[in-house]
C-alpha positions as a printed NumPy array, in Angstrom:
array([[122.735,  81.612, 143.433],
       [119.642,  81.063, 145.596],
       [116.147,  81.179, 144.111],
       [113.051,  81.575, 146.283],
       [109.815,  80.147, 144.922],
       [107.73 ,  83.12 , 143.73 ],
       [104.421,  81.199, 143.737],
       [104.338,  80.012, 147.353],
       [102.733,  82.793, 149.404],
       [101.646,  80.906, 152.521],
       [102.78 ,  82.991, 155.494],
       [102.771,  79.996, 157.862],
       [105.449,  78.076, 155.977],
       [108.678,  79.28 , 154.471],
       [108.805,  79.1  , 150.668],
       [111.217,  76.637, 149.084],
       [114.71 ,  77.991, 148.526],
       [117.061,  76.16 , 146.179],
       [120.697,  76.73 , 145.403],
       [121.8  ,  76.721, 141.771],
       [125.058,  77.012, 139.884],
       [125.089,  79.335, 136.853],
       [126.433,  77.365, 133.899],
       [125.73 ,  79.845, 131.107],
       [124.305,  83.258, 130.257],
       [122.156,  84.1  , 127.225],
       [120.874,  87.402, 125.907],
       [117.791,  88.043, 123.771],
       [118.128,  91.824, 123.585],
       [114.77 ,  92.385, 125.318],
       [115.076,  93.764, 128.827],
       [111.728,  92.256, 129.874],
       [113.106,  88.769, 129.154],
       [116.762,  89.219, 130.058],
       [115.873,  90.793, 133.4  ],
       [113.82 ,  87.939, 134.793],
       [114.172,  84.651, 132.912],
       [116.333,  81.663, 133.717],
       [116.311,  78.006, 132.707],
       [116.472,  75.197, 135.257],
       [115.852,  71.468, 135.049],
       [112.327,  70.067, 135.239],
       [113.034,  68.259, 138.517],
       [114.407,  71.423, 140.12 ],
       [111.368,  73.41 , 138.958],
       [108.997,  70.78 , 140.365],
       [110.791,  70.951, 143.697],
       [110.897,  74.752, 143.702],
       [107.175,  75.09 , 142.971],
       [106.133,  72.005, 145.003],
       [104.739,  70.212, 141.946],
       [106.292,  66.791, 142.347],
       [105.799,  64.724, 139.204],
       [103.715,  67.479, 137.561],
       [104.135,  70.237, 135.   ],
       [101.908,  73.234, 134.325],
       [102.859,  73.775, 130.71 ],
       [104.296,  71.943, 127.707],
       [105.783,  73.969, 124.845],
       [105.783,  72.691, 121.268],
       [107.861,  74.032, 118.377],
       [106.254,  73.781, 114.924],
       [108.03 ,  73.831, 111.578],
       [106.083,  76.852, 110.321],
       [105.346,  79.503, 112.991],
       [102.469,  80.853, 110.885],
       [100.611,  77.556, 111.399],
       [100.825,  77.778, 115.188],
       [ 97.22 ,  78.908, 115.655],
       [ 95.69 ,  76.183, 113.456],
       [ 97.814,  73.482, 115.103],
       [ 96.884,  74.855, 118.523],
       [ 93.181,  74.61 , 117.645],
       [ 93.55 ,  71.   , 116.483],
       [ 95.301,  70.001, 119.71 ],
       [ 92.829,  71.974, 121.804],
       [ 89.904,  70.037, 120.298],
       [ 91.467,  66.76 , 121.418],
       [ 92.315,  67.809, 124.982],
       [ 89.826,  67.213, 127.815],
       [ 88.764,  69.966, 130.197],
       [ 90.417,  71.867, 131.901],
       [ 93.433,  71.605, 129.595],
       [ 93.81 ,  74.165, 126.827],
       [ 96.331,  75.347, 124.256],
       [ 97.508,  78.82 , 123.315],
       [ 99.668,  79.718, 120.343],
       [102.491,  82.229, 120.475],
       [100.257,  84.587, 118.513],
       [ 97.58 ,  84.424, 121.222],
       [100.216,  84.894, 123.916],
       [101.296,  88.143, 122.238],
       [ 97.927,  89.336, 120.963],
       [ 98.324,  92.785, 122.543],
       [101.578,  93.309, 120.678],
       [ 99.996,  92.243, 117.377],
       [ 96.999,  94.472, 118.055],
       [ 99.19 ,  97.555, 118.4  ],
       [101.225,  96.553, 115.351],
       [ 97.983,  96.287, 113.355],
       [ 96.825,  99.666, 114.704],
       [100.15 , 101.245, 113.756],
       [ 99.879,  99.832, 110.24 ],
       [ 96.31 , 101.141, 109.97 ],
       [ 97.365, 104.625, 111.066],
       [100.278, 104.605, 108.618],
       [ 97.881, 103.624, 105.821],
       [ 95.547, 106.452, 106.853],
       [ 98.354, 109.032, 106.889],
       [ 99.708, 107.885, 103.519],
       [ 96.191, 107.996, 102.057],
       [ 95.861, 111.612, 103.189],
       [ 99.172, 112.443, 101.516],
       [ 98.013, 110.856,  98.249],
       [ 94.678, 112.71 ,  98.424],
       [ 96.49 , 116.004,  98.976],
       [ 98.619, 115.261,  95.919],
       [ 95.449, 114.538,  93.919],
       [ 93.917, 117.861,  94.982],
       [ 97.117, 119.591,  93.933],
       [ 96.683, 118.106,  90.462],
       [ 93.075, 119.314,  90.39 ],
       [ 93.977, 122.851,  91.462],
       [ 96.905, 122.99 ,  89.024],
       [ 94.731, 121.936,  86.098],
       [ 91.945, 124.35 ,  87.05 ],
       [ 94.451, 127.208,  87.158],
       [ 95.845, 126.058,  83.815],
       [ 92.355, 126.035,  82.314],
       [ 91.746, 129.566,  83.585],
       [ 95.086, 130.75 ,  82.171],
       [ 94.552, 129.062,  78.8  ],
       [ 90.952, 130.115,  78.242],
       [ 91.833, 132.098,  75.121],
       [ 93.908, 129.268,  73.637],
       [ 91.097, 126.811,  74.359],
       [ 88.63 , 129.121,  72.643],
       [ 90.882, 129.436,  69.576],
       [ 91.345, 125.646,  69.361],
       [ 87.6  , 125.114,  69.613],
       [ 86.949, 127.788,  66.993],
       [ 89.302, 126.151,  64.471],
       [ 87.618, 122.758,  64.812],
       [ 88.791, 121.099,  68.022],
       [ 85.907, 119.09 ,  69.446],
       [ 85.125, 119.231,  73.202],
       [ 86.336, 115.626,  73.507],
       [ 89.738, 116.539,  72.068],
       [ 90.055, 119.524,  74.402],
       [ 89.165, 117.292,  77.325],
       [ 91.763, 114.715,  76.285],
       [ 94.484, 117.385,  76.068],
       [ 94.047, 118.324,  79.72 ],
       [ 93.583, 114.722,  80.791],
       [ 96.897, 113.826,  79.154],
       [ 98.581, 116.749,  80.867],
       [ 97.186, 115.711,  84.246],
       [ 98.241, 112.099,  83.718],
       [101.753, 113.246,  82.8  ],
       [101.935, 115.086,  86.134],
       [100.682, 111.959,  87.891],
       [103.211, 109.721,  86.145],
       [106.096, 112.067,  86.956],
       [105.057, 112.288,  90.612],
       [104.555, 108.527,  90.905],
       [107.889, 107.662,  89.288],
       [109.774, 110.175,  91.439],
       [107.97 , 108.911,  94.544],
       [108.836, 105.272,  93.811],
       [112.477, 106.128,  93.095],
       [112.781, 108.236,  96.256],
       [111.03 , 105.59 ,  98.366],
       [113.247, 102.777,  97.092],
       [116.315, 104.959,  97.642],
       [115.322, 105.64 , 101.265],
       [114.664, 101.923, 101.815],
       [118.065, 101.024, 100.354],
       [119.865, 103.577, 102.538],
       [118.082, 102.366, 105.678],
       [118.752,  98.719, 104.837],
       [122.447,  99.267, 104.155],
       [123.339, 101.938, 106.719],
       [120.625, 101.617, 109.44 ],
       [120.061, 105.366, 109.735],
       [116.897, 104.937, 111.862],
       [117.904, 103.119, 115.049],
       [115.812, 101.527, 117.812],
       [116.601, 101.237, 121.539],
       [118.2  ,  97.846, 122.088],
       [116.781,  97.424, 125.593],
       [113.213,  97.655, 124.274],
       [113.336,  95.926, 120.885],
       [115.02 ,  92.734, 119.815],
       [116.535,  94.6  , 116.86 ],
       [118.645,  97.754, 116.926],
       [117.5  ,  99.328, 113.642],
       [114.242,  99.785, 111.772],
       [113.883,  96.761, 109.459],
       [113.107,  97.32 , 105.789],
       [111.303,  94.926, 103.461],
       [110.398,  96.059,  99.949],
       [107.361,  94.124,  98.746],
       [106.823,  94.308,  94.992],
       [103.076,  93.836,  95.486],
       [102.873,  96.862,  97.783],
       [104.86 ,  98.933,  95.287],
       [102.582,  97.947,  92.403],
       [ 99.446,  98.635,  94.46 ],
       [100.793, 102.065,  95.43 ],
       [101.567, 102.861,  91.792],
       [ 98.115, 101.696,  90.678],
       [ 96.334, 103.745,  93.358],
       [ 98.391, 106.846,  92.561],
       [ 97.714, 106.558,  88.841],
       [ 94.023, 105.906,  89.467],
       [ 93.68 , 108.99 ,  91.658],
       [ 95.649, 111.033,  89.131],
       [ 93.196, 109.98 ,  86.431],
       [ 90.184, 110.855,  88.58 ],
       [ 91.756, 114.195,  89.463],
       [ 91.93 , 115.167,  85.78 ],
       [ 88.248, 114.567,  85.023],
       [ 86.668, 117.704,  86.499],
       [ 89.207, 120.267,  85.202],
       [ 89.214, 118.605,  81.779],
       [ 85.42 , 118.628,  81.71 ],
       [ 85.378, 122.338,  82.553],
       [ 87.852, 123.02 ,  79.763],
       [ 85.733, 121.126,  77.231],
       [ 82.622, 123.136,  78.137],
       [ 84.157, 126.54 ,  77.437],
       [ 82.335, 128.355,  74.625],
       [ 84.796, 129.795,  72.067],
       [ 82.661, 132.866,  71.321],
       [ 82.286, 133.776,  75.005],
       [ 85.974, 133.167,  75.71 ],
       [ 87.233, 135.279,  72.805],
       [ 84.71 , 138.058,  73.526],
       [ 85.648, 138.228,  77.222],
       [ 89.386, 138.197,  76.479]])
C-alpha cells in the first residue's frame, strides 16, 4: 500500500509518499480506531513526516492504569518547557465527562423512584389511619398510650419498606444475573469495544441502596404515625 503524509500541506512541494507491505491486521472493535490507525516503524514514520532523528511523542505503559495521572504529573514536573505529559485519562476526558454525567442522571432518576416509593408509603399509611380511626379510638380508650399507637403504625410502615426493599434487591440481582449470563441488552459493536452491557454487582452499592431505602421508609412512617397517635378517642367514637 502507499501512504501519503497527512501533515505536509505545502502546495509547492509534493508530500512524501511511502510504499508499505501489510504484515498483519488487528481489530479493536471501535470503528474510529479500526478505520484509520496503522503501525509502522519509527524510521518510516520519521521519513513520512520529515522528522529525521526526531519523535513527537513517547508512550509509557504503567503497571496500574489508575495511577497514570499521578505518574504523568511527576514526569511533567521534571520535564523542561515546552515538553509536557498527558495521561490516558486526560486524553479521553470528554468520554469520562459524559460517563460521569450519565451516572449522575441515573442517580437522579433512581432517587426520584425511591422518593415516589416513600410517598406511596406515606399515602398508604394515611389512608390506613383514616380507615382505622374507630379501632385507634378503641385502643386508646382501653389504655393504649399515644406512643404505642404511633409505634404500631411505624412498625407497619417499616414492614412495607422491608418487603419492598427485599423484593427490589432480589429483582435487581436477578436482572443483573440474567444480563451477565445471557447478554440480553446488546451494544453496537462498531461504536463500543464491547457488544453487551457489562454488569458489575458491588456489595457496597447494594448495602447503601438498602440503607437509603430503609431510612426513607422510616422517615415516611413518622407523619402518618404521628397523626394516628394524636387522634382523640372520644371524638373518634362520637364521630363514628
